[in-house]
mmCIF file of C-alpha atoms in Angstrom:
data_model
loop_
_atom_site.group_PDB
_atom_site.id
_atom_site.type_symbol
_atom_site.label_atom_id
_atom_site.label_comp_id
_atom_site.label_asym_id
_atom_site.label_seq_id
_atom_site.Cartn_x
_atom_site.Cartn_y
_atom_site.Cartn_z
ATOM 1 C CA MET A 285 0.028 0.038 -0.043
ATOM 2 C CA GLN A 286 1.430 3.376 -0.994
ATOM 3 C CA LYS A 287 2.031 5.814 1.743
ATOM 4 C CA GLN A 288 0.075 8.979 1.459
ATOM 5 C CA CYS A 289 2.567 11.250 3.209
ATOM 6 C CA LYS A 290 5.699 11.442 5.181
ATOM 7 C CA THR A 291 4.993 12.663 8.814
ATOM 8 C CA LYS A 292 6.253 12.536 12.293
ATOM 9 C CA LYS A 293 4.557 11.680 15.402
ATOM 10 C CA GLY A 294 2.604 14.591 17.168
ATOM 11 C CA ASP A 295 0.266 15.276 19.979
ATOM 12 C CA ARG A 296 -3.358 16.615 19.840
ATOM 13 C CA LYS A 297 -4.368 19.416 22.332
ATOM 14 C CA MET A 298 -7.710 20.484 23.502
ATOM 15 C CA ASP A 299 -9.307 23.213 21.264
ATOM 16 C CA SER A 300 -11.951 25.706 21.665
ATOM 17 C CA GLY A 301 -12.565 28.181 18.828
ATOM 18 C CA ARG A 302 -14.606 29.234 15.924
ATOM 19 C CA TYR A 303 -15.159 25.762 14.428
ATOM 20 C CA ILE A 304 -16.311 22.526 16.144
ATOM 21 C CA ASN A 305 -13.833 19.771 17.059
ATOM 22 C CA PRO A 306 -14.526 16.755 14.877
ATOM 23 C CA TYR A 307 -13.097 14.550 17.517
ATOM 24 C CA THR A 308 -16.190 15.074 19.682
ATOM 25 C CA ASP A 309 -19.232 12.823 19.157
ATOM 26 C CA PHE A 310 -21.407 15.758 18.112
ATOM 27 C CA GLY A 311 -18.714 17.241 15.798
ATOM 28 C CA PHE A 312 -18.007 14.119 13.903
ATOM 29 C CA LYS A 313 -21.745 13.190 13.437
ATOM 30 C CA LYS A 314 -22.609 16.822 12.633
ATOM 31 C CA LEU A 315 -20.199 16.775 9.800
ATOM 32 C CA PHE A 316 -20.621 13.179 8.371
ATOM 33 C CA GLY A 317 -23.743 11.703 9.863
ATOM 34 C CA THR A 318 -26.648 13.840 8.548
ATOM 35 C CA GLU A 319 -28.499 13.694 5.301
ATOM 36 C CA MET A 320 -27.719 17.315 4.625
ATOM 37 C CA ASN A 321 -23.963 16.819 4.722
ATOM 38 C CA LYS A 322 -23.703 13.456 2.954
ATOM 39 C CA ASP A 323 -21.691 15.251 0.196
ATOM 40 C CA LEU A 324 -19.018 15.795 2.809
ATOM 41 C CA LEU A 325 -19.113 11.964 3.711
ATOM 42 C CA ILE A 326 -18.799 11.095 0.039
ATOM 43 C CA SER A 327 -15.883 13.347 -0.631
ATOM 44 C CA PHE A 328 -14.198 12.269 2.526
ATOM 45 C CA LEU A 329 -14.630 8.449 1.586
ATOM 46 C CA ASN A 330 -13.590 9.005 -2.081
ATOM 47 C CA ALA A 331 -10.295 10.695 -0.747
ATOM 48 C CA LEU A 332 -9.537 7.672 1.393
ATOM 49 C CA PHE A 333 -10.414 4.893 -1.014
ATOM 50 C CA ASN A 334 -8.947 6.761 -4.149
ATOM 51 C CA GLY A 335 -7.524 4.001 -6.394
ATOM 52 C CA ARG A 336 -8.725 1.345 -4.146
ATOM 53 C CA LYS A 337 -12.536 1.415 -4.954
ATOM 54 C CA GLN A 338 -14.601 2.889 -7.693
ATOM 55 C CA GLU A 339 -15.824 6.431 -7.103
ATOM 56 C CA ILE A 340 -18.752 6.583 -4.687
ATOM 57 C CA LEU A 341 -21.612 8.810 -6.270
ATOM 58 C CA ASP A 342 -24.245 8.513 -3.500
ATOM 59 C CA VAL A 343 -24.899 7.177 -0.067
ATOM 60 C CA GLN A 344 -27.807 5.969 1.849
ATOM 61 C CA TYR A 345 -27.683 6.395 5.642
ATOM 62 C CA LEU A 346 -28.618 3.243 7.580
ATOM 63 C CA ASN A 347 -29.516 2.549 11.127
ATOM 64 C CA ALA A 348 -26.484 3.313 13.210
ATOM 65 C CA GLU A 349 -27.786 1.374 16.249
ATOM 66 C CA ASN A 350 -27.589 -2.311 15.506
ATOM 67 C CA LEU A 351 -29.042 -4.886 17.976
ATOM 68 C CA GLY A 352 -28.164 -8.710 18.225
ATOM 69 C CA GLU A 353 -30.475 -11.201 16.885
ATOM 70 C CA GLY A 354 -31.761 -12.532 20.193
ATOM 71 C CA TYR A 355 -32.886 -10.947 23.488
ATOM 72 C CA GLY A 356 -29.860 -9.906 25.631
ATOM 73 C CA ASP A 357 -27.474 -9.768 22.689
ATOM 74 C CA ARG A 358 -25.097 -7.058 22.719
ATOM 75 C CA ARG A 359 -25.629 -4.122 20.351
ATOM 76 C CA ALA A 360 -23.439 -1.968 18.164
ATOM 77 C CA VAL A 361 -23.772 1.826 17.886
ATOM 78 C CA PHE A 362 -21.745 3.303 15.060
ATOM 79 C CA ASP A 363 -20.904 6.940 14.555
ATOM 80 C CA VAL A 364 -21.734 6.811 10.816
ATOM 81 C CA TYR A 365 -23.323 3.733 9.067
ATOM 82 C CA CYS A 366 -24.232 4.042 5.284
ATOM 83 C CA MET A 367 -24.594 2.149 1.920
ATOM 84 C CA SER A 368 -23.236 3.343 -1.422
ATOM 85 C CA SER A 369 -25.253 3.019 -4.651
ATOM 86 C CA ASP A 370 -23.283 -0.212 -5.522
ATOM 87 C CA GLY A 371 -24.423 -1.913 -2.335
ATOM 88 C CA SER A 372 -21.166 -1.453 -0.397
ATOM 89 C CA ARG A 373 -21.584 -0.729 3.236
ATOM 90 C CA PHE A 374 -19.284 1.644 5.187
ATOM 91 C CA ILE A 375 -18.876 1.898 9.018
ATOM 92 C CA VAL A 376 -17.111 5.083 9.938
ATOM 93 C CA GLU A 377 -15.823 5.404 13.500
ATOM 94 C CA MET A 378 -14.063 8.310 15.348
ATOM 95 C CA GLN A 379 -12.009 6.594 18.149
ATOM 96 C CA LYS A 380 -11.001 9.032 20.660
ATOM 97 C CA ALA A 381 -8.385 7.021 22.574
ATOM 98 C CA GLU A 382 -6.693 3.722 22.620
ATOM 99 C CA GLN A 383 -8.776 0.679 24.046
ATOM 100 C CA GLU A 384 -7.222 -2.486 25.161
ATOM 101 C CA TYR A 385 -9.342 -4.635 22.593
ATOM 102 C CA PHE A 386 -9.921 -2.027 19.927
ATOM 103 C CA LYS A 387 -9.083 -4.501 17.159
ATOM 104 C CA ASP A 388 -11.506 -6.985 18.559
ATOM 105 C CA ARG A 389 -14.194 -4.313 18.826
ATOM 106 C CA SER A 390 -13.494 -3.107 15.279
ATOM 107 C CA ILE A 391 -13.817 -6.705 13.895
ATOM 108 C CA TYR A 392 -17.093 -7.389 16.076
ATOM 109 C CA TYR A 393 -18.706 -4.202 14.553
ATOM 110 C CA SER A 394 -17.989 -5.394 11.057
ATOM 111 C CA THR A 395 -19.997 -8.549 11.589
ATOM 112 C CA PHE A 396 -23.277 -6.463 11.900
ATOM 113 C CA ALA A 397 -22.932 -5.268 8.361
ATOM 114 C CA ILE A 398 -22.301 -8.728 7.151
ATOM 115 C CA ARG A 399 -25.124 -10.557 8.938
ATOM 116 C CA GLU A 400 -27.656 -8.077 8.062
ATOM 117 C CA GLN A 401 -27.196 -9.072 4.430
ATOM 118 C CA ALA A 402 -28.528 -12.542 4.984
ATOM 119 C CA MET A 403 -31.877 -12.793 3.280
ATOM 120 C CA LYS A 404 -34.650 -14.108 5.432
ATOM 121 C CA GLY A 405 -37.611 -16.134 4.495
ATOM 122 C CA LYS A 406 -36.184 -17.081 0.999
ATOM 123 C CA GLU A 407 -33.304 -18.887 -0.643
ATOM 124 C CA TRP A 408 -29.979 -17.315 -0.330
ATOM 125 C CA ASN A 409 -26.648 -18.194 -2.052
ATOM 126 C CA TYR A 410 -24.467 -16.365 0.557
ATOM 127 C CA HIS A 411 -23.466 -13.574 -1.843
ATOM 128 C CA LEU A 412 -22.174 -10.494 0.068
ATOM 129 C CA ASP A 413 -21.552 -7.000 -0.768
ATOM 130 C CA ASP A 414 -18.436 -5.220 0.184
ATOM 131 C CA VAL A 415 -18.054 -4.130 3.831
ATOM 132 C CA TYR A 416 -15.598 -1.299 4.811
ATOM 133 C CA THR A 417 -14.749 -0.277 8.287
ATOM 134 C CA VAL A 418 -12.966 3.171 8.599
ATOM 135 C CA GLY A 419 -11.328 3.913 11.918
ATOM 136 C CA VAL A 420 -10.335 7.694 12.322
ATOM 137 C CA LEU A 421 -7.957 7.162 15.514
ATOM 138 C CA ASN A 422 -6.913 10.038 17.770
ATOM 139 C CA PHE A 423 -3.982 7.667 18.939
ATOM 140 C CA VAL A 424 -1.296 5.441 17.443
ATOM 141 C CA PHE A 425 -1.031 1.727 17.607
ATOM 142 C CA PRO A 426 0.992 0.635 20.421
ATOM 143 C CA ASN A 427 4.461 -0.906 20.485
ATOM 144 C CA GLY A 428 5.510 0.686 17.210
ATOM 145 C CA GLU A 429 3.441 -1.547 15.109
ATOM 146 C CA TYR A 430 3.602 0.830 12.144
ATOM 147 C CA ALA A 431 6.406 3.183 11.080
ATOM 148 C CA SER A 432 6.336 6.704 12.283
ATOM 149 C CA ASP A 433 5.804 8.064 8.761
ATOM 150 C CA SER A 434 2.870 5.456 7.805
ATOM 151 C CA LEU A 435 -0.456 6.835 9.072
ATOM 152 C CA CYS A 436 -2.973 5.111 6.705
ATOM 153 C CA HIS A 437 -3.218 1.201 6.829
ATOM 154 C CA GLU A 438 -5.611 -0.969 4.600
ATOM 155 C CA ILE A 439 -6.242 -4.287 6.109
ATOM 156 C CA LYS A 440 -7.592 -7.298 4.166
ATOM 157 C CA LEU A 441 -7.796 -11.077 4.525
ATOM 158 C CA LYS A 442 -4.742 -12.452 3.033
ATOM 159 C CA ASP A 443 -3.121 -15.900 2.623
ATOM 160 C CA VAL A 444 -0.045 -16.033 4.914
ATOM 161 C CA GLU A 445 1.962 -18.308 2.622
ATOM 162 C CA ASP A 446 2.069 -16.150 -0.576
ATOM 163 C CA ASN A 447 0.294 -12.932 0.668
ATOM 164 C CA HIS A 448 -2.390 -12.812 -1.937
ATOM 165 C CA VAL A 449 -5.860 -11.336 -1.097
ATOM 166 C CA PHE A 450 -7.898 -14.200 -0.125
ATOM 167 C CA TYR A 451 -11.151 -12.304 0.326
ATOM 168 C CA ASP A 452 -11.463 -8.734 -0.944
ATOM 169 C CA LYS A 453 -14.961 -7.816 0.176
ATOM 170 C CA LEU A 454 -14.022 -7.101 3.749
ATOM 171 C CA THR A 455 -11.658 -4.078 4.291
ATOM 172 C CA PHE A 456 -10.578 -2.017 7.267
ATOM 173 C CA LEU A 457 -8.929 1.254 6.972
ATOM 174 C CA TYR A 458 -7.323 2.955 9.869
ATOM 175 C CA LEU A 459 -6.056 6.503 10.100
ATOM 176 C CA GLU A 460 -3.421 7.184 12.938
ATOM 177 C CA MET A 461 -4.166 10.917 12.984
ATOM 178 C CA PRO A 462 -1.449 11.994 15.459
ATOM 179 C CA LYS A 463 1.121 10.954 12.933
ATOM 180 C CA PHE A 464 -0.204 13.822 10.321
ATOM 181 C CA THR A 465 1.942 16.863 10.608
ATOM 182 C CA LYS A 466 1.707 18.468 7.132
ATOM 183 C CA THR A 467 1.313 22.192 7.223
ATOM 184 C CA GLU A 468 -1.139 24.107 4.802
ATOM 185 C CA ASP A 469 1.575 24.760 2.263
ATOM 186 C CA GLU A 470 2.366 20.989 1.970
ATOM 187 C CA LEU A 471 -1.214 19.825 1.115
ATOM 188 C CA GLU A 472 -1.333 18.327 -2.426
ATOM 189 C CA THR A 473 -4.041 15.668 -2.524
ATOM 190 C CA MET A 474 -7.628 15.606 -1.363
ATOM 191 C CA PHE A 475 -6.408 12.921 1.059
ATOM 192 C CA ASP A 476 -3.851 15.537 2.494
ATOM 193 C CA LYS A 477 -6.614 18.182 2.753
ATOM 194 C CA TRP A 478 -9.040 15.895 4.559
ATOM 195 C CA MET A 479 -6.485 14.816 7.036
ATOM 196 C CA PHE A 480 -5.435 18.565 7.647
ATOM 197 C CA VAL A 481 -9.175 19.539 8.261
ATOM 198 C CA LEU A 482 -9.836 16.496 10.716
ATOM 199 C CA HIS A 483 -6.620 17.265 12.581
ATOM 200 C CA ASN A 484 -6.869 20.971 12.841
ATOM 201 C CA LEU A 485 -10.525 22.095 12.473
ATOM 202 C CA GLY A 486 -11.041 22.884 16.024
ATOM 203 C CA ARG A 487 -7.921 25.141 16.247
ATOM 204 C CA LEU A 488 -8.407 27.125 13.085
ATOM 205 C CA LEU A 489 -9.714 30.790 13.089
ATOM 206 C CA ASP A 490 -10.325 30.999 9.362
ATOM 207 C CA ARG A 491 -10.583 28.757 6.337
ATOM 208 C CA PRO A 492 -7.094 28.180 5.035
ATOM 209 C CA LYS A 493 -6.374 29.297 1.312
ATOM 210 C CA ALA A 494 -5.407 25.748 0.343
ATOM 211 C CA LEU A 495 -8.928 24.472 1.155
ATOM 212 C CA GLN A 496 -10.817 26.390 -1.743
ATOM 213 C CA ASP A 497 -12.626 23.307 -2.989
ATOM 214 C CA ARG A 498 -16.468 23.703 -2.890
ATOM 215 C CA VAL A 499 -16.813 20.745 -0.516
ATOM 216 C CA PHE A 500 -14.634 22.556 2.091
ATOM 217 C CA GLN A 501 -16.458 25.821 1.854
ATOM 218 C CA LYS A 502 -19.551 23.935 2.716
ATOM 219 C CA LEU A 503 -17.613 21.967 5.545
ATOM 220 C CA PHE A 504 -16.511 25.266 7.174
ATOM 221 C CA ASP A 505 -19.968 26.649 6.960
ATOM 222 C CA GLN A 506 -21.377 23.538 8.638
ATOM 223 C CA ALA A 507 -18.582 23.635 11.385
ATOM 224 C CA GLU A 508 -19.118 27.303 12.295
ATOM 225 C CA ILE A 509 -20.419 27.217 15.850
ATOM 226 C CA ALA A 510 -21.923 30.715 15.500
ATOM 227 C CA ARG A 511 -24.313 29.381 12.890
ATOM 228 C CA TYR A 512 -25.825 26.882 15.362
ATOM 229 C CA SER A 513 -29.134 27.249 17.189
ATOM 230 C CA GLU A 514 -28.942 27.410 20.851
ATOM 231 C CA SER A 515 -29.940 23.772 21.205
ATOM 232 C CA GLU A 516 -27.117 22.654 18.867
ATOM 233 C CA ARG A 517 -24.545 24.889 20.713
ATOM 234 C CA ARG A 518 -25.688 23.360 24.030
ATOM 235 C CA GLN A 519 -25.260 19.897 22.612
ATOM 236 C CA TYR A 520 -21.924 20.591 21.230
ATOM 237 C CA PHE A 521 -20.496 22.109 24.313
ATOM 238 C CA GLU A 522 -21.792 19.107 26.338
ATOM 239 C CA SER A 523 -19.984 16.860 23.899
ATOM 240 C CA GLN A 524 -16.890 19.002 24.040
ATOM 241 C CA LYS A 525 -16.931 18.817 27.800
ATOM 242 C CA GLU A 526 -17.174 15.039 27.531
ATOM 243 C CA TYR A 527 -14.217 14.963 25.276
ATOM 244 C CA TRP A 528 -12.173 17.230 27.594
ATOM 245 C CA ASP A 529 -13.151 15.239 30.545
ATOM 246 C CA TYR A 530 -12.225 12.019 28.705
ATOM 247 C CA TYR A 531 -8.838 13.510 27.716
ATOM 248 C CA SER A 532 -8.113 14.792 31.129
ATOM 249 C CA THR A 533 -8.901 11.346 32.652
ATOM 250 C CA MET A 534 -6.658 9.706 30.249
ATOM 251 C CA GLN A 535 -3.767 12.187 30.914
ATOM 252 C CA THR A 536 -4.388 11.702 34.785
ATOM 253 C CA ALA A 537 -4.158 8.051 34.376
ATOM 254 C CA LEU A 538 -0.949 8.336 32.178
ATOM 255 C CA ASN A 539 0.759 10.680 34.591
ATOM 256 C CA LYS A 540 -0.364 8.551 37.562
ATOM 257 C CA GLY A 541 1.051 5.568 36.036
ATOM 258 C CA LEU A 542 4.308 7.337 35.233
ATOM 259 C CA ALA A 543 4.577 8.613 38.755
ATOM 260 C CA GLN A 544 3.886 5.126 40.289
ATOM 261 C CA GLY A 545 6.359 3.698 38.002
ATOM 262 C CA LEU A 546 9.070 6.294 38.919
ATOM 263 C CA ALA A 547 8.261 5.834 42.525
ATOM 264 C CA LYS A 548 8.625 2.003 42.189
ATOM 265 C CA GLY A 549 11.899 2.483 40.331
ATOM 266 C CA LEU A 550 13.156 4.911 42.933
ATOM 267 C CA ALA A 551 12.361 2.524 46.020
ATOM 268 C CA LYS A 552 13.787 -0.422 44.059
ATOM 269 C CA GLY A 553 16.942 1.572 43.481
ATOM 270 C CA LEU A 554 17.183 2.785 47.005
ATOM 271 C CA ALA A 555 16.690 -0.882 48.307
ATOM 272 C CA LYS A 556 19.270 -1.996 46.024
ATOM 273 C CA GLY A 557 21.698 0.697 47.150
ATOM 274 C CA ARG A 558 21.095 -0.037 50.917
ATOM 275 C CA ALA A 559 21.731 -3.696 50.157
ATOM 276 C CA GLU A 560 25.013 -3.006 48.438
ATOM 277 C CA GLY A 561 26.036 -0.512 51.157
ATOM 278 C CA LYS A 562 25.293 -3.196 53.881
ATOM 279 C CA ALA A 563 27.227 -5.836 52.073
ATOM 280 C CA GLU A 564 30.281 -3.405 51.571
ATOM 281 C CA ALA A 565 30.313 -2.528 55.253
ATOM 282 C CA ILE A 566 30.277 -6.286 56.119
ATOM 283 C CA ARG A 567 33.284 -6.811 53.674
ATOM 284 C CA GLU A 568 35.156 -3.804 55.317
ATOM 285 C CA ASN A 569 34.646 -5.179 58.778
ATOM 286 C CA ALA A 570 36.001 -8.513 57.599
ATOM 287 C CA ARG A 571 39.080 -6.911 56.102
ATOM 288 C CA ARG A 572 39.794 -5.321 59.564
ATOM 289 C CA MET A 573 39.181 -8.473 61.448
ATOM 290 C CA LYS A 574 41.682 -10.252 58.966
ATOM 291 C CA THR A 575 44.223 -7.512 59.765
ATOM 292 C CA ASP A 576 43.821 -7.949 63.374
ATOM 293 C CA GLY A 577 44.686 -11.569 63.101
ATOM 294 C CA LEU A 578 41.388 -13.230 63.612
ATOM 295 C CA SER A 579 40.998 -16.700 62.055
ATOM 296 C CA VAL A 580 39.172 -17.260 58.806
ATOM 297 C CA GLU A 581 36.487 -19.426 60.669
ATOM 298 C CA GLN A 582 35.942 -16.595 63.387
ATOM 299 C CA ILE A 583 35.386 -13.946 60.578
ATOM 300 C CA ALA A 584 32.939 -16.133 58.857
ATOM 301 C CA LYS A 585 31.122 -16.719 62.207
ATOM 302 C CA TYR A 586 30.786 -12.960 62.869
ATOM 303 C CA THR A 587 30.078 -11.729 59.347
ATOM 304 C CA GLY A 588 28.306 -14.508 57.578
ATOM 305 C CA LEU A 589 30.660 -14.410 54.668
ATOM 306 C CA THR A 590 32.013 -17.757 53.132
ATOM 307 C CA LEU A 591 35.607 -18.814 53.449
ATOM 308 C CA ASP A 592 36.278 -18.065 49.818
ATOM 309 C CA GLU A 593 34.873 -14.679 50.086
ATOM 310 C CA ILE A 594 37.078 -13.915 53.076
ATOM 311 C CA ASP A 595 40.073 -15.371 51.244
ATOM 312 C CA SER A 596 39.411 -13.022 48.393
ATOM 313 C CA LEU A 597 39.506 -9.768 50.554
#
């Protein structure tokens, strides 16, 4: 898969300004999850899948809340769930922070878009339309899973032996947003522009000159907080507060973990230092006893050192 841009790892700070923060639940769904703004979603998806899929001309929003097949089954609530005119289904998720079982959750969510295609009450040959899961991640995968200059990852089912695509109708596309650091002057493709908007919208005061496409004119109009009704502003600020609280909680947990780790390391170091100091004091006393003419057996009795250790002093 060709890398879209070369970047370095960066951190995202909390924002509050002229435009909504797309990393909030309200902001992401406002821009991509409403019928009025489906042209924004279409442009975004075409920028992501450029060269991997035929152009998406139209989408139909599907029920974003999917229930299990039986009573008590778990449900899945998607940020955005839609179907293109060729029958392909798209699950688009904004993930604010790393979760221990994020990959499992992502796979689990995709099963709803697969199972709902099963025809009920008549014969069915198991034909399935394409299912795409897009994860916009406000974190990077742990343990350096991907290179620092690789932010877009396309995942498919492949044969381990010869690496050919075994099944091409199930695709996962993940964007590690903290790795995007291109400036306005470096934006070339629609992919670059969409990444720039998602990563910086909440911090911008004006529409950048590099984003003159008609779709971005609409996006900035839809993202301007001053245009919202009182009810929409209240919903956004509540969503923003939840985002800030979540961010603060994660930072507190991280800092606490670092502090605890430092304290444990310091305590371990002090304990080791005390043990080494005590051992050296015993050896020094043994040297003095040896100098004063005490026998090796007597020194061993009083210090606990072995005969070989005493001989080596």
